[in-house]
Short mmCIF file of C-alpha atoms and ligand atoms in Angstrom, two decimals:
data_model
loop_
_atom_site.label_atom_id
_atom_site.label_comp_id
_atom_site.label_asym_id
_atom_site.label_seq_id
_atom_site.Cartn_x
_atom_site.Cartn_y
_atom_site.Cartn_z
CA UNK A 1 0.00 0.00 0.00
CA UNK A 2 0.87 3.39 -0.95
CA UNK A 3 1.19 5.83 2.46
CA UNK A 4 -0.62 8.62 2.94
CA UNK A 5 -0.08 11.94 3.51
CA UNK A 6 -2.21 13.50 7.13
CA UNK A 7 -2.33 17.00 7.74
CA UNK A 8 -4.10 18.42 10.46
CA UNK A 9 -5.43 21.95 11.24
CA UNK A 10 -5.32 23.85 14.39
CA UNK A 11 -1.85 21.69 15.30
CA UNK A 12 -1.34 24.52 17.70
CA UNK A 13 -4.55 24.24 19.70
CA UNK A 14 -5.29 21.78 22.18
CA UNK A 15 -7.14 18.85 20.24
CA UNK A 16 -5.04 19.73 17.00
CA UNK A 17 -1.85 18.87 18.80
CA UNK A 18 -3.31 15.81 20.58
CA UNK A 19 -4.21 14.28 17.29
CA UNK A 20 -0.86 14.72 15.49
CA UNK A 21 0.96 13.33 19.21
CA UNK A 22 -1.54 10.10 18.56
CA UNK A 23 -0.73 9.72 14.75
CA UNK A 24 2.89 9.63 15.78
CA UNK A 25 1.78 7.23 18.89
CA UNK A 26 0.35 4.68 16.03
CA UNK A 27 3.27 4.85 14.08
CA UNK A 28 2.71 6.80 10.99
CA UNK A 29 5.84 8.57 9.95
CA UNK A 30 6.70 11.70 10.86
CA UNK A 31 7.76 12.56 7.31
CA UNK A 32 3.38 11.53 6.53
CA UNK A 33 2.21 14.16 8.81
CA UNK A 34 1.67 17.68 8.26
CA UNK A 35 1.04 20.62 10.79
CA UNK A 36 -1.00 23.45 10.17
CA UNK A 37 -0.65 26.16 11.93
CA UNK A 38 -0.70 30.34 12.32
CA UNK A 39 2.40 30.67 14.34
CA UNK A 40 5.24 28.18 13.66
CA UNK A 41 6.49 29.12 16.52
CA UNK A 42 3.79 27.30 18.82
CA UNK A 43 4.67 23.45 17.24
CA UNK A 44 8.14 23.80 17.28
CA UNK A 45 7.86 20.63 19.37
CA UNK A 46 6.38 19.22 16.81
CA UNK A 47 8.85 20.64 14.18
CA UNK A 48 11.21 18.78 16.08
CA UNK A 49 9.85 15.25 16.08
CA UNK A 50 10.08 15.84 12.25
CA UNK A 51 6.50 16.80 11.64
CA UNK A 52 6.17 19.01 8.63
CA UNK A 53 5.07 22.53 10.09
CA UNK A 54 3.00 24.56 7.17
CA UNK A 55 1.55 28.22 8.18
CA UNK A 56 -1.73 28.78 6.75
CA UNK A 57 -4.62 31.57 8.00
CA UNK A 58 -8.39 30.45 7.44
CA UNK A 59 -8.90 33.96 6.69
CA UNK A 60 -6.27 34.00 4.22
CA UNK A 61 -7.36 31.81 0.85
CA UNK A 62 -4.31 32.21 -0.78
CA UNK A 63 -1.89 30.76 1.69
CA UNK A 64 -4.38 27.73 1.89
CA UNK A 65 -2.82 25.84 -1.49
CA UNK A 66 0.50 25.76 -0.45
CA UNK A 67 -0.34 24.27 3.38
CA UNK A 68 -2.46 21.46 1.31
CA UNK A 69 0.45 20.36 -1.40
CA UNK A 70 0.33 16.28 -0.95
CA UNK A 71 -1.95 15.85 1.70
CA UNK A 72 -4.46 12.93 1.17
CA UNK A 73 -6.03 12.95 4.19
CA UNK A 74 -7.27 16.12 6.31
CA UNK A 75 -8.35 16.17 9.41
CA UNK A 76 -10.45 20.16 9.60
CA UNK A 77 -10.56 21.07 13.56
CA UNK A 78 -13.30 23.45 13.66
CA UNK A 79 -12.03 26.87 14.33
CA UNK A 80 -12.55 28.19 17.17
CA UNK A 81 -13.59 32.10 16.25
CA UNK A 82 -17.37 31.40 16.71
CA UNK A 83 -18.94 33.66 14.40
CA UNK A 84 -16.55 33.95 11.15
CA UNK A 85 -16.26 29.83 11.21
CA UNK A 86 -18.56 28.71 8.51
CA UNK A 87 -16.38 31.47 5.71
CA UNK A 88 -13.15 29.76 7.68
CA UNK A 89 -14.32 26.09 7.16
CA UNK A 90 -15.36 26.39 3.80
CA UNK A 91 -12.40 28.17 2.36
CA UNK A 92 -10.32 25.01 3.81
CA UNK A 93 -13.03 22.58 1.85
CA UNK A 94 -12.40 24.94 -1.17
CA UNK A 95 -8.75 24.54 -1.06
CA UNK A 96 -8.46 20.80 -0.27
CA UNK A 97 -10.94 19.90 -2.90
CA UNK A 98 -8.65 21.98 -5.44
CA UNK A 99 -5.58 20.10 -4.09
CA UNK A 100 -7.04 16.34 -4.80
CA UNK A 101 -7.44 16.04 -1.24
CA UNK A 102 -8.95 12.67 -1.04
CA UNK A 103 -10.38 12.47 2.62
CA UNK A 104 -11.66 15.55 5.12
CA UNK A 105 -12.67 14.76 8.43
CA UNK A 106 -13.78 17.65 10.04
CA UNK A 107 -15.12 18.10 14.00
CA UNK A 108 -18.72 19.19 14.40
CA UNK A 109 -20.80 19.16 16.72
CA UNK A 110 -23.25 16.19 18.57
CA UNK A 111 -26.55 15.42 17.11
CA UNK A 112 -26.22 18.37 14.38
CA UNK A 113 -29.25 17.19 13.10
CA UNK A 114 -31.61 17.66 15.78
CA UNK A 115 -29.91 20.05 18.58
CA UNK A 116 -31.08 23.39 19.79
CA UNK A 117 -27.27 24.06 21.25
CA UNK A 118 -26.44 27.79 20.34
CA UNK A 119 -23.35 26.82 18.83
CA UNK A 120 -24.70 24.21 15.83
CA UNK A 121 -25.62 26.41 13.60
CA UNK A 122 -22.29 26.97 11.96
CA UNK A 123 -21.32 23.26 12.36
CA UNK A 124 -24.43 22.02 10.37
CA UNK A 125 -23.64 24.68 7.70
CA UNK A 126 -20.07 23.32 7.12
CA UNK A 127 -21.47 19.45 6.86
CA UNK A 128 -23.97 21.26 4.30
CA UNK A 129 -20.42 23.51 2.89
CA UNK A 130 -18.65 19.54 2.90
CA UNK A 131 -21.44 17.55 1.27
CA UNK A 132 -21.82 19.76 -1.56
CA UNK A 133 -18.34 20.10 -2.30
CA UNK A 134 -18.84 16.52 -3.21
CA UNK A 135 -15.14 15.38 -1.62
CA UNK A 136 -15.03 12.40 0.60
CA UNK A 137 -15.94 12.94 4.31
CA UNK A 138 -16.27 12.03 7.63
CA UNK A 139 -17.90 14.08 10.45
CA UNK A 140 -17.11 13.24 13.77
CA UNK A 141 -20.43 15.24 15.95
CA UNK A 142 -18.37 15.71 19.41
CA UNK A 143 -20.05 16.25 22.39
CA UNK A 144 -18.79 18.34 25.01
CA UNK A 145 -15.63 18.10 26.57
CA UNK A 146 -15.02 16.93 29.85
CA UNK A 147 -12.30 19.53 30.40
CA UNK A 148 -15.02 22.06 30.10
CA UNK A 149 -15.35 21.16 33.55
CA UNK A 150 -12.10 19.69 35.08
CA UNK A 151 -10.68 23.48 33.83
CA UNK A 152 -12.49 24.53 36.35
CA UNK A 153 -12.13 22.01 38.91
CA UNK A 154 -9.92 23.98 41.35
CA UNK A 155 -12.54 26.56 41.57
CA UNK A 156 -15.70 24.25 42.29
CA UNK A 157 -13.11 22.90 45.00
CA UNK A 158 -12.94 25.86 46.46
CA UNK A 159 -16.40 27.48 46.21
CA UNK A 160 -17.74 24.21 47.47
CA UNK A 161 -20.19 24.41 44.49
CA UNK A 162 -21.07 24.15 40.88
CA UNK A 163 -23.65 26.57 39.63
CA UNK A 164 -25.27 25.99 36.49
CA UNK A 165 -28.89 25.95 34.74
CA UNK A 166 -28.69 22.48 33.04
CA UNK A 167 -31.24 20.84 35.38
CA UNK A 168 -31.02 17.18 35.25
CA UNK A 169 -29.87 17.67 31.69
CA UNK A 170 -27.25 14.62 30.84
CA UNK A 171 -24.09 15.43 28.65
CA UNK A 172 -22.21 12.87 27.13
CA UNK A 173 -18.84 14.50 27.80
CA UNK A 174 -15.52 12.83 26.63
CA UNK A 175 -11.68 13.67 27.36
CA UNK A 176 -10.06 16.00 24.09
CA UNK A 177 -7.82 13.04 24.17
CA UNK A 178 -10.11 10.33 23.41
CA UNK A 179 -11.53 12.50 20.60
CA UNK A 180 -8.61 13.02 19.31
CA UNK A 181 -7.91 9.61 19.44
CA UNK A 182 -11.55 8.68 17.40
CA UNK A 183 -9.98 11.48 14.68
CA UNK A 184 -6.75 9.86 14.07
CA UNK A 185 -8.67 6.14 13.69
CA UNK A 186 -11.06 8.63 11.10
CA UNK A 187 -8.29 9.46 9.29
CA UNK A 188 -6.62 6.39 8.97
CA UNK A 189 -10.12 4.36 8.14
CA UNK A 190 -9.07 1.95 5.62
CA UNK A 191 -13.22 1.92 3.80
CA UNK A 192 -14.64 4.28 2.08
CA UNK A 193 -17.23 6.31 1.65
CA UNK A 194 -18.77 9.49 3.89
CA UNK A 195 -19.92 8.51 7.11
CA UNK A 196 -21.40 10.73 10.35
CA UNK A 197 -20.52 9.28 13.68
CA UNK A 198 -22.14 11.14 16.99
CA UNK A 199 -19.66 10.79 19.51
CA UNK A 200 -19.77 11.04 23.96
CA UNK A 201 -18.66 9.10 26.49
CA UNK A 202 -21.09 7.94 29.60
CA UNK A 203 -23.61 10.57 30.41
CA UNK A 204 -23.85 12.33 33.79
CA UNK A 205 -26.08 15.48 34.73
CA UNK A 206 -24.05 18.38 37.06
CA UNK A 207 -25.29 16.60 40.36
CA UNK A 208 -23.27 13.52 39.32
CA UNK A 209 -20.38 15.87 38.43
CA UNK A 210 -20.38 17.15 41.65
CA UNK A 211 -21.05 13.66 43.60
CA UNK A 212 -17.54 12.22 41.82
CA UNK A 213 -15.62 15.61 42.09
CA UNK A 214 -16.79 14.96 45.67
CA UNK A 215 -15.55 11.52 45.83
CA UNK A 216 -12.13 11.73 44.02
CA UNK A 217 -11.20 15.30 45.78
CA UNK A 218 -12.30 14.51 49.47
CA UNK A 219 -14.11 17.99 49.33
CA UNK A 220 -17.40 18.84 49.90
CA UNK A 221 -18.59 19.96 45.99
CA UNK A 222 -22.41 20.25 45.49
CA UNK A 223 -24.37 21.22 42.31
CA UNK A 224 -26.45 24.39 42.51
CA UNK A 225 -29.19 24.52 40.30
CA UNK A 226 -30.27 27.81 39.22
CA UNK A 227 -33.13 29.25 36.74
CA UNK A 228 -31.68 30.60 33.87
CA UNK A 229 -31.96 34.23 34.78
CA UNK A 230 -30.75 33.54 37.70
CA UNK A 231 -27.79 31.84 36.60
CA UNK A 232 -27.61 34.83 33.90
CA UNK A 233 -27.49 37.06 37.13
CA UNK A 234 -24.99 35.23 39.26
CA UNK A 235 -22.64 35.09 36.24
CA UNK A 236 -22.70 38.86 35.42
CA UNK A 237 -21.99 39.57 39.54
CA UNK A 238 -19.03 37.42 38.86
CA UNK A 239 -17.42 39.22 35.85
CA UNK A 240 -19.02 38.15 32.56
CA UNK A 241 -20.33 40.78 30.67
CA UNK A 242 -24.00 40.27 30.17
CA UNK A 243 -23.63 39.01 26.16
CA UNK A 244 -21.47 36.17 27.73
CA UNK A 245 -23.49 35.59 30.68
CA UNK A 246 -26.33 34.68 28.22
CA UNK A 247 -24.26 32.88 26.08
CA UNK A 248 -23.17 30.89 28.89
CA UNK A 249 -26.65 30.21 30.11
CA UNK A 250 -27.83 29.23 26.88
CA UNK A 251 -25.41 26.51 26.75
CA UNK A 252 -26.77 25.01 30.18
CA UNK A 253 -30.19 25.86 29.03
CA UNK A 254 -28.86 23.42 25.64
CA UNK A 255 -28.34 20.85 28.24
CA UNK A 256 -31.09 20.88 30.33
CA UNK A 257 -32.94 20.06 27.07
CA UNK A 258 -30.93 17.27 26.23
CA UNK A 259 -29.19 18.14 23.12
CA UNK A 260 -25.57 16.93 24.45
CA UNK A 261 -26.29 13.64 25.73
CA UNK A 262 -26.35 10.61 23.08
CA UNK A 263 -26.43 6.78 23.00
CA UNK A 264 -24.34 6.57 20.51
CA UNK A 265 -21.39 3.85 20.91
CA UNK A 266 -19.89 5.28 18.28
CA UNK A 267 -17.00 6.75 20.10
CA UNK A 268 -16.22 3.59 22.00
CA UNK A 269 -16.28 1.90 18.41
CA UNK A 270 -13.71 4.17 16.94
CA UNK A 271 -11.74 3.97 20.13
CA UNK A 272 -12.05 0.21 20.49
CA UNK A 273 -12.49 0.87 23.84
CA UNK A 274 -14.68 2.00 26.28
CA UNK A 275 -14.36 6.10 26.49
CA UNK A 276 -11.83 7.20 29.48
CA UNK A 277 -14.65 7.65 32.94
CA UNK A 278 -15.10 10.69 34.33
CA UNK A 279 -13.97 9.60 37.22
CA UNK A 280 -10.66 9.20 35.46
CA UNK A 281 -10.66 12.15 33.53
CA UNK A 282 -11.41 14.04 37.10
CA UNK A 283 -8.56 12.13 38.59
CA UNK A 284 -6.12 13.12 36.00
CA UNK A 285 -6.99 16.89 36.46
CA UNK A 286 -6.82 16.54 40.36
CA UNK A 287 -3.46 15.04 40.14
CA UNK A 288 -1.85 17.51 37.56
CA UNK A 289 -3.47 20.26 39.62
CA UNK A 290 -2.10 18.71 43.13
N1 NAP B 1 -16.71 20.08 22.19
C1 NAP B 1 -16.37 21.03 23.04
O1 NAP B 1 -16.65 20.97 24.25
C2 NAP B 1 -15.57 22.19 22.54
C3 NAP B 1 -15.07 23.12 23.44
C4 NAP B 1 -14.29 24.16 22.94
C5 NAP B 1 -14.06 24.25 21.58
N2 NAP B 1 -14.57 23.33 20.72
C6 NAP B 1 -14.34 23.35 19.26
O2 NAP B 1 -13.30 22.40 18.98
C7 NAP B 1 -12.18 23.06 18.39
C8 NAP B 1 -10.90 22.44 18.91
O3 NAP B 1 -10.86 22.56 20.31
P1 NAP B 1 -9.51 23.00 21.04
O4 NAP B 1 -9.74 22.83 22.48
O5 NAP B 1 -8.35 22.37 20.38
O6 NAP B 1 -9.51 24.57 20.69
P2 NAP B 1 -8.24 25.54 20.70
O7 NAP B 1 -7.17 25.01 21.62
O8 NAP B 1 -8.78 26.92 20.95
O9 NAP B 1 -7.67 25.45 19.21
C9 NAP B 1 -8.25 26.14 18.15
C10 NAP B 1 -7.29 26.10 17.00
O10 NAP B 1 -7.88 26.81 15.89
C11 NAP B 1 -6.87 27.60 15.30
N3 NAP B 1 -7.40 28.72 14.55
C12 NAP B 1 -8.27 29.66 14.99
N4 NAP B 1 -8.48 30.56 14.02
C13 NAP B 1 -7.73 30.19 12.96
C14 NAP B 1 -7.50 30.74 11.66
N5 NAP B 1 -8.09 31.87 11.28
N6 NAP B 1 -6.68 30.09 10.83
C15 NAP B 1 -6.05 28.94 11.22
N7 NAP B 1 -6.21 28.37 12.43
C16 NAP B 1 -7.03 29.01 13.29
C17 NAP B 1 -6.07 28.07 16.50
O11 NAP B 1 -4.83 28.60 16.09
P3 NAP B 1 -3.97 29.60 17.04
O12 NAP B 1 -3.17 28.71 17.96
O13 NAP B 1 -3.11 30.32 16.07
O14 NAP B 1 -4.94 30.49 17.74
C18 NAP B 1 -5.95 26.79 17.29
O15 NAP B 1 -4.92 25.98 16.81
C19 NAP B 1 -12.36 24.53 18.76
O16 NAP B 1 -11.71 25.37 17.84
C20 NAP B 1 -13.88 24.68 18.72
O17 NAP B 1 -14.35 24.79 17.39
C21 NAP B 1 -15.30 22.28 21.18
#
């Protein structure tokens, strides 16, 4: 078999970088994998485990071609400047369907088909942008992160609390790592043909969040469940201006109406695994942070 060229976008963000670290973990060459990035400067890790390191701006068409020279497969991390995304995204499609790019696999959102979350609407108009472009695809729908939470873990630890709106709202979150993980086994896929996978791990509400933040820290963490102008209120007296505080809401509000829990296996499939807990993605946050 021929090899394949992988590049990757947003190789300096957090789930950019984790996918090129697994590619390298399952053996594909260095010399197969290509890093695209804004600021060389950020990969130079990367750079130095012989990844190719190719500067290219979303916003910038014309230095698209040359970051795309030779890559078969593509692996599209959604951008994250909410807002100007679905121009971003589909000047990337643009420019990997003009370089013969033969597989994108881009990172949308969790039941894109049916979700009220605030932030879909720009991931369902890039599958629309990638399915009439008429190149190969795969879209992998993640669900939240888990580090949305364990980011904050020191602070529930020491407030003693969570405070959200999400009710008894389930979210199928997974570790960055294991969807990174699920990208790099989309990219190397050996069939063909587009597929859509809807991707979590195990569902919790908050409450549970708090019971095994509880459990793994030895501190007292409870969930606070708040209306949503409440929790609109409570976030503004602690710094967010009031366009975030809604925004933030929102998202809870998303939640509470079950748009980011799924039960898909499809994750654990890709993985060929079970998803990493969150027990043990708590544990791992608790430790680092100790
Ligand atoms: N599922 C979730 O819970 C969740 C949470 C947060 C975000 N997301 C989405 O998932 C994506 C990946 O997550 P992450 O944690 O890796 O985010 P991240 O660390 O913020 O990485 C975003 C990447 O996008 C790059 N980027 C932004 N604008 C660009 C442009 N104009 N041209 C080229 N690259 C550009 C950034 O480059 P620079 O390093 O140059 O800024 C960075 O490498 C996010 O971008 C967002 O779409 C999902």
């Amino acid at each position: 078999m021929t090899s394949s060229v992988y590049a990757v976008t947003g190789a300096s963000g957090h789930l950019g970088r984790l996918a090129i670290q697994e590619l390298l973990a399952r053996g594909v060459p260095s010399s197969d994998i290509v890093a695209i990035v804004r600021t060389r400067s950020k990969v130079a890790d990367l750079a130095e485990r012989g990844v190719s390191v190719r500067v290219a701006d979303y916003i910038q068409p014309d230095t698209l071609p040359a970051a795309l020279v030779g890559v078969n497969r593509l692996l599209l991390v959604s951008s994250s400047a909410a807002g100007q995304r679905v121009a971003q995204h589909t000047n990337v499609i643009a420019a990997a369907k003009t370089a013969g790019v033969s597989r994108i696999v881009y990172t949308g959102i969790l039941n894109a088909d049916h979700t009220s979350n605030p932030l879909a609407g720009e991931h369902q108009d890039t599958e629309r942008a990638l399915r009439e472009a008429g190149l190969p695809f795969i879209v992998l729908r993640n669900g939240w992160y888990t580090e949305n939470y364990t980011d904050r873990l020191t602070q529930y630890v020491e407030a003693g609390e969570i405070v959200g709106a999400a009710g008894h709202g389930r979210v199928s979150a997974a570790s960055r790592q294991d969807y990174a993980a699920a990208a790099v086994t989309a990219l190397l896929l050996n069939s063909e043909g587009n597929r859509t996978y809807e991707l979590g791990g195990s569902a919790f509400d908050l409450f549970e969040l708090a019971e095994t933040i509880t459990r793994i820290t030895s501190t007292n963490v409870r969930y606070r469940d708040l209306p949503v102008n409440e929790y609109v209120d409570a976030l503004q007296r602690s710094g967010l201006d009031e366009n975030a505080a809604e925004f933030v809401a929102a998202l809870d509000a998303s939640i509470a109406r079950g748009d980011l829990e799924t039960k898909s296996q499809d994750l654990a499939q890709l993985l060929g695994r079970p998803a990493t807990s969150l027990a043990d993605v708590i544990g791992a946050a608790h430790n680092h942070h100790a």
